[in-house]
Amino acid sequence: MIARTRPYIDTQQAERFLKKYKTRSNNLSDNVFFLNSGQACLSVFLKCFQKEQRVGIQVFTCPTVLNAITEAGCEPVFLDISRDYFSSTLVDIEAIIDNIDVLVLTHVFGIPNPEYLQIKKLCKDKNVIIIDDLCQTYHAKVNGAYIEDLSENYFYSFFYDKPIPCASGGMLKVDTSLHNKIASFVDEYPKEYDIEGRRKIRRLINVQNLLDPDVYKKEFRTGNIFETYL
């Protein structure tokens, strides 16, 4: 379990969005896909290889990452982590690199793995595909460059307590060589329609209100918290 903090959500902006909610195109670019969650992003990525993969995954991670691996019919291979930056070290990965096909490199708490470039080179030399789990990290830099610019494959989660907080959702970005494979599997995953999107945005606003410490300073003897905020 990874500790989480209460995010700040602009409820007024969310209310305005509800009033003019419109469906957006699925793809931002040819190599970017939007799904219902970060878990779905990783699962569809692994399924595109059409065979069971041995997937390196650090032991300190969200259980949904492991769920995505098993959902895709792949075998997890567990890695230790550094106590300094909560991601697997180059030494950890070198020890198992010959026993995996894919490496899920997780960047936790907004901290990029400082050995990223060395790990990426190792994976390239060993023909191991690397995908960056950026569900908790957005625009972090290694050697002055954003992880997103250095990575061929990565995914986000847009859950309400993530760096890009929405009611739900996820984004997968892949290398051009994998685009057609991914596209053939994306339609197997459910999409969120307008009514579901509206419901989740409303839920997001309610969660923000109920997590506000000032809520519990109010007098509720003549009413209740749900009547006031829900």
GROMACS .gro file of C-alpha atoms in nm:
model
  230
    1MET     CA    1   0.000   0.000   0.000
    2ILE     CA    2   0.138   0.341  -0.099
    3ALA     CA    3   0.057   0.637   0.124
    4ARG     CA    4  -0.153   0.908  -0.037
    5THR     CA    5  -0.232   1.267   0.047
    6ARG     CA    6  -0.554   1.462  -0.001
    7PRO     CA    7  -0.535   1.634  -0.340
    8TYR     CA    8  -0.658   1.984  -0.414
    9ILE     CA    9  -0.949   1.981  -0.656
   10ASP     CA   10  -1.093   2.296  -0.809
   11THR     CA   11  -1.460   2.217  -0.755
   12GLN     CA   12  -1.577   2.536  -0.925
   13GLN     CA   13  -1.389   2.439  -1.239
   14ALA     CA   14  -1.537   2.090  -1.219
   15GLU     CA   15  -1.887   2.239  -1.186
   16ARG     CA   16  -1.829   2.454  -1.493
   17PHE     CA   17  -1.706   2.149  -1.683
   18LEU     CA   18  -2.023   1.959  -1.592
   19LYS     CA   19  -2.234   2.230  -1.754
   20LYS     CA   20  -2.051   2.206  -2.087
   21TYR     CA   21  -1.933   1.843  -2.083
   22LYS     CA   22  -1.840   1.721  -2.430
   23THR     CA   23  -1.699   1.394  -2.555
   24ARG     CA   24  -1.339   1.417  -2.668
   25SER     CA   25  -1.154   1.214  -2.931
   26ASN     CA   26  -0.997   0.894  -2.800
   27ASN     CA   27  -0.651   0.965  -2.937
   28LEU     CA   28  -0.441   1.274  -2.875
   29SER     CA   29  -0.189   1.146  -3.128
   30ASP     CA   30  -0.128   0.824  -3.314
   31ASN     CA   31   0.068   0.675  -3.023
   32VAL     CA   32  -0.145   0.793  -2.730
   33PHE     CA   33  -0.448   0.602  -2.605
   34PHE     CA   34  -0.698   0.692  -2.331
   35LEU     CA   35  -0.859   0.417  -2.123
   36ASN     CA   36  -1.054   0.389  -1.799
   37SER     CA   37  -0.755   0.346  -1.567
   38GLY     CA   38  -0.380   0.311  -1.537
   39GLN     CA   39  -0.437  -0.061  -1.479
   40ALA     CA   40  -0.616  -0.092  -1.813
   41CYS     CA   41  -0.327   0.092  -1.983
   42LEU     CA   42  -0.067  -0.153  -1.855
   43SER     CA   43  -0.288  -0.454  -1.924
   44VAL     CA   44  -0.352  -0.362  -2.288
   45PHE     CA   45   0.018  -0.287  -2.333
   46LEU     CA   46   0.115  -0.635  -2.214
   47LYS     CA   47  -0.161  -0.806  -2.410
   48CYS     CA   48  -0.040  -0.657  -2.736
   49PHE     CA   49   0.254  -0.901  -2.740
   50GLN     CA   50   0.005  -1.188  -2.774
   51LYS     CA   51   0.200  -1.425  -2.555
   52GLU     CA   52   0.281  -1.463  -2.189
   53GLN     CA   53   0.555  -1.223  -2.084
   54ARG     CA   54   0.781  -1.237  -1.781
   55VAL     CA   55   0.738  -0.893  -1.630
   56GLY     CA   56   0.979  -0.733  -1.386
   57ILE     CA   57   0.791  -0.539  -1.119
   58GLN     CA   58   0.908  -0.384  -0.794
   59VAL     CA   59   0.755  -0.516  -0.472
   60PHE     CA   60   0.669  -0.165  -0.347
   61THR     CA   61   0.393  -0.068  -0.587
   62CYS     CA   62   0.019  -0.029  -0.620
   63PRO     CA   63  -0.164  -0.365  -0.628
   64THR     CA   64  -0.337  -0.258  -0.950
   65VAL     CA   65  -0.002  -0.292  -1.129
   66LEU     CA   66   0.017  -0.657  -1.027
   67ASN     CA   67  -0.349  -0.697  -1.122
   68ALA     CA   68  -0.274  -0.566  -1.472
   69ILE     CA   69   0.010  -0.816  -1.515
   70THR     CA   70  -0.200  -1.115  -1.409
   71GLU     CA   71  -0.500  -0.988  -1.609
   72ALA     CA   72  -0.282  -0.990  -1.920
   73GLY     CA   73  -0.181  -1.350  -1.849
   74CYS     CA   74   0.179  -1.260  -1.771
   75GLU     CA   75   0.417  -1.378  -1.501
   76PRO     CA   76   0.545  -1.123  -1.245
   77VAL     CA   77   0.911  -1.127  -1.143
   78PHE     CA   78   0.962  -0.923  -0.827
   79LEU     CA   79   1.240  -0.674  -0.761
   80ASP     CA   80   1.370  -0.500  -0.451
   81ILE     CA   81   1.380  -0.120  -0.422
   82SER     CA   82   1.611   0.153  -0.304
   83ARG     CA   83   1.532   0.302   0.036
   84ASP     CA   84   1.636   0.642  -0.100
   85TYR     CA   85   1.404   0.676  -0.400
   86PHE     CA   86   1.161   0.380  -0.368
   87SER     CA   87   1.234   0.239  -0.715
   88SER     CA   88   1.446  -0.056  -0.827
   89THR     CA   89   1.819   0.001  -0.860
   90LEU     CA   90   2.037  -0.082  -1.159
   91VAL     CA   91   2.197  -0.362  -0.954
   92ASP     CA   92   1.855  -0.510  -0.872
   93ILE     CA   93   1.756  -0.509  -1.239
   94GLU     CA   94   2.089  -0.648  -1.360
   95ALA     CA   95   2.032  -0.948  -1.133
   96ILE     CA   96   1.709  -1.052  -1.310
   97ILE     CA   97   1.742  -0.894  -1.656
   98ASP     CA   98   1.799  -1.230  -1.828
   99ASN     CA   99   1.480  -1.368  -1.674
  100ILE     CA  100   1.233  -1.101  -1.794
  101ASP     CA  101   1.083  -0.983  -2.122
  102VAL     CA  102   0.932  -0.656  -1.997
  103LEU     CA  103   1.030  -0.420  -1.716
  104VAL     CA  104   0.773  -0.199  -1.547
  105LEU     CA  105   0.985   0.078  -1.397
  106THR     CA  106   0.787   0.264  -1.133
  107HIS     CA  107   0.870   0.622  -1.037
  108VAL     CA  108   0.709   0.680  -0.697
  109PHE     CA  109   0.605   0.996  -0.505
  110GLY     CA  110   0.716   1.222  -0.792
  111ILE     CA  111   1.075   1.096  -0.760
  112PRO     CA  112   1.231   0.982  -1.089
  113ASN     CA  113   1.463   0.683  -1.080
  114PRO     CA  114   1.809   0.851  -1.087
  115GLU     CA  115   1.960   0.552  -1.273
  116TYR     CA  116   1.698   0.572  -1.545
  117LEU     CA  117   1.934   0.622  -1.839
  118GLN     CA  118   2.158   0.332  -1.734
  119ILE     CA  119   1.854   0.107  -1.681
  120LYS     CA  120   1.714   0.204  -2.019
  121LYS     CA  121   2.046   0.121  -2.190
  122LEU     CA  122   2.063  -0.214  -2.009
  123CYS     CA  123   1.713  -0.303  -2.128
  124LYS     CA  124   1.799  -0.207  -2.485
  125ASP     CA  125   2.116  -0.417  -2.479
  126LYS     CA  126   1.922  -0.717  -2.344
  127ASN     CA  127   1.617  -0.671  -2.573
  128VAL     CA  128   1.391  -0.611  -2.275
  129ILE     CA  129   1.097  -0.377  -2.331
  130ILE     CA  130   1.068  -0.106  -2.067
  131ILE     CA  131   0.749   0.078  -1.976
  132ASP     CA  132   0.749   0.359  -1.721
  133ASP     CA  133   0.479   0.371  -1.455
  134LEU     CA  134   0.424   0.747  -1.416
  135CYS     CA  135   0.095   0.720  -1.226
  136GLN     CA  136   0.252   0.904  -0.931
  137THR     CA  137   0.507   1.111  -1.118
  138TYR     CA  138   0.452   1.386  -1.372
  139HIS     CA  139   0.722   1.588  -1.552
  140ALA     CA  140   1.007   1.471  -1.330
  141LYS     CA  141   1.353   1.524  -1.474
  142VAL     CA  142   1.660   1.305  -1.511
  143ASN     CA  143   1.977   1.482  -1.630
  144GLY     CA  144   1.769   1.787  -1.717
  145ALA     CA  145   1.516   1.600  -1.937
  146TYR     CA  146   1.161   1.496  -1.859
  147ILE     CA  147   1.101   1.123  -1.815
  148GLU     CA  148   0.818   1.156  -2.068
  149ASP     CA  149   1.064   1.282  -2.331
  150LEU     CA  150   1.313   1.005  -2.258
  151SER     CA  151   1.059   0.722  -2.248
  152GLU     CA  152   0.923   0.529  -2.546
  153ASN     CA  153   0.645   0.370  -2.341
  154TYR     CA  154   0.473   0.506  -2.030
  155PHE     CA  155   0.131   0.534  -1.868
  156TYR     CA  156  -0.057   0.769  -1.634
  157SER     CA  157  -0.350   0.724  -1.398
  158PHE     CA  158  -0.596   1.011  -1.363
  159PHE     CA  159  -0.753   0.889  -1.037
  160TYR     CA  160  -0.847   1.173  -0.803
  161ASP     CA  161  -0.530   1.152  -0.590
  162LYS     CA  162  -0.282   1.144  -0.879
  163PRO     CA  163  -0.066   1.431  -1.012
  164ILE     CA  164  -0.328   1.489  -1.283
  165PRO     CA  165  -0.645   1.438  -1.073
  166CYS     CA  166  -0.971   1.346  -1.243
  167ALA     CA  167  -1.250   1.116  -1.137
  168SER     CA  168  -1.084   0.824  -1.315
  169GLY     CA  169  -0.908   0.733  -1.636
  170GLY     CA  170  -0.562   0.663  -1.770
  171MET     CA  171  -0.334   0.737  -2.063
  172LEU     CA  172  -0.093   0.507  -2.245
  173LYS     CA  173   0.182   0.637  -2.470
  174VAL     CA  174   0.373   0.384  -2.678
  175ASP     CA  175   0.656   0.366  -2.929
  176THR     CA  176   0.549   0.401  -3.293
  177SER     CA  177   0.644   0.039  -3.359
  178LEU     CA  178   0.375  -0.078  -3.113
  179HIS     CA  179   0.092   0.148  -3.228
  180ASN     CA  180  -0.090  -0.101  -3.452
  181LYS     CA  181  -0.066  -0.381  -3.196
  182ILE     CA  182  -0.208  -0.160  -2.921
  183ALA     CA  183  -0.484  -0.026  -3.145
  184SER     CA  184  -0.603  -0.381  -3.215
  185PHE     CA  185  -0.664  -0.440  -2.842
  186VAL     CA  186  -0.795  -0.102  -2.724
  187ASP     CA  187  -1.152  -0.167  -2.835
  188GLU     CA  188  -1.171  -0.465  -2.599
  189TYR     CA  189  -1.171  -0.224  -2.306
  190PRO     CA  190  -1.480  -0.028  -2.195
  191LYS     CA  191  -1.503   0.342  -2.262
  192GLU     CA  192  -1.670   0.597  -2.038
  193TYR     CA  193  -1.972   0.770  -2.186
  194ASP     CA  194  -2.107   1.115  -2.102
  195ILE     CA  195  -2.345   1.002  -1.829
  196GLU     CA  196  -2.074   0.802  -1.650
  197GLY     CA  197  -1.827   1.089  -1.686
  198ARG     CA  198  -2.075   1.330  -1.531
  199ARG     CA  199  -2.144   1.091  -1.244
  200LYS     CA  200  -1.775   1.056  -1.163
  201ILE     CA  201  -1.705   1.428  -1.177
  202ARG     CA  202  -1.996   1.484  -0.937
  203ARG     CA  203  -1.850   1.216  -0.708
  204LEU     CA  204  -1.512   1.390  -0.726
  205ILE     CA  205  -1.668   1.717  -0.609
  206ASN     CA  206  -1.843   1.537  -0.323
  207VAL     CA  207  -1.521   1.369  -0.211
  208GLN     CA  208  -1.340   1.704  -0.210
  209ASN     CA  209  -1.613   1.860   0.002
  210LEU     CA  210  -1.623   1.576   0.253
  211LEU     CA  211  -1.245   1.574   0.295
  212ASP     CA  212  -1.233   1.945   0.377
  213PRO     CA  213  -1.145   1.982   0.750
  214ASP     CA  214  -1.370   2.289   0.774
  215VAL     CA  215  -1.671   2.068   0.705
  216TYR     CA  216  -1.656   1.927   1.055
  217LYS     CA  217  -1.652   2.268   1.222
  218LYS     CA  218  -2.008   2.335   1.109
  219GLU     CA  219  -2.325   2.293   1.315
  220PHE     CA  220  -2.533   1.998   1.196
  221ARG     CA  221  -2.802   1.984   1.468
  222THR     CA  222  -3.060   2.128   1.230
  223GLY     CA  223  -2.950   1.922   0.931
  224ASN     CA  224  -2.682   1.678   0.828
  225ILE     CA  225  -2.360   1.673   0.632
  226PHE     CA  226  -2.516   1.496   0.336
  227GLU     CA  227  -2.794   1.749   0.294
  228THR     CA  228  -2.540   2.030   0.307
  229TYR     CA  229  -2.282   1.892   0.064
  230LEU     CA  230  -2.440   1.610  -0.134
   0.00000   0.00000   0.00000
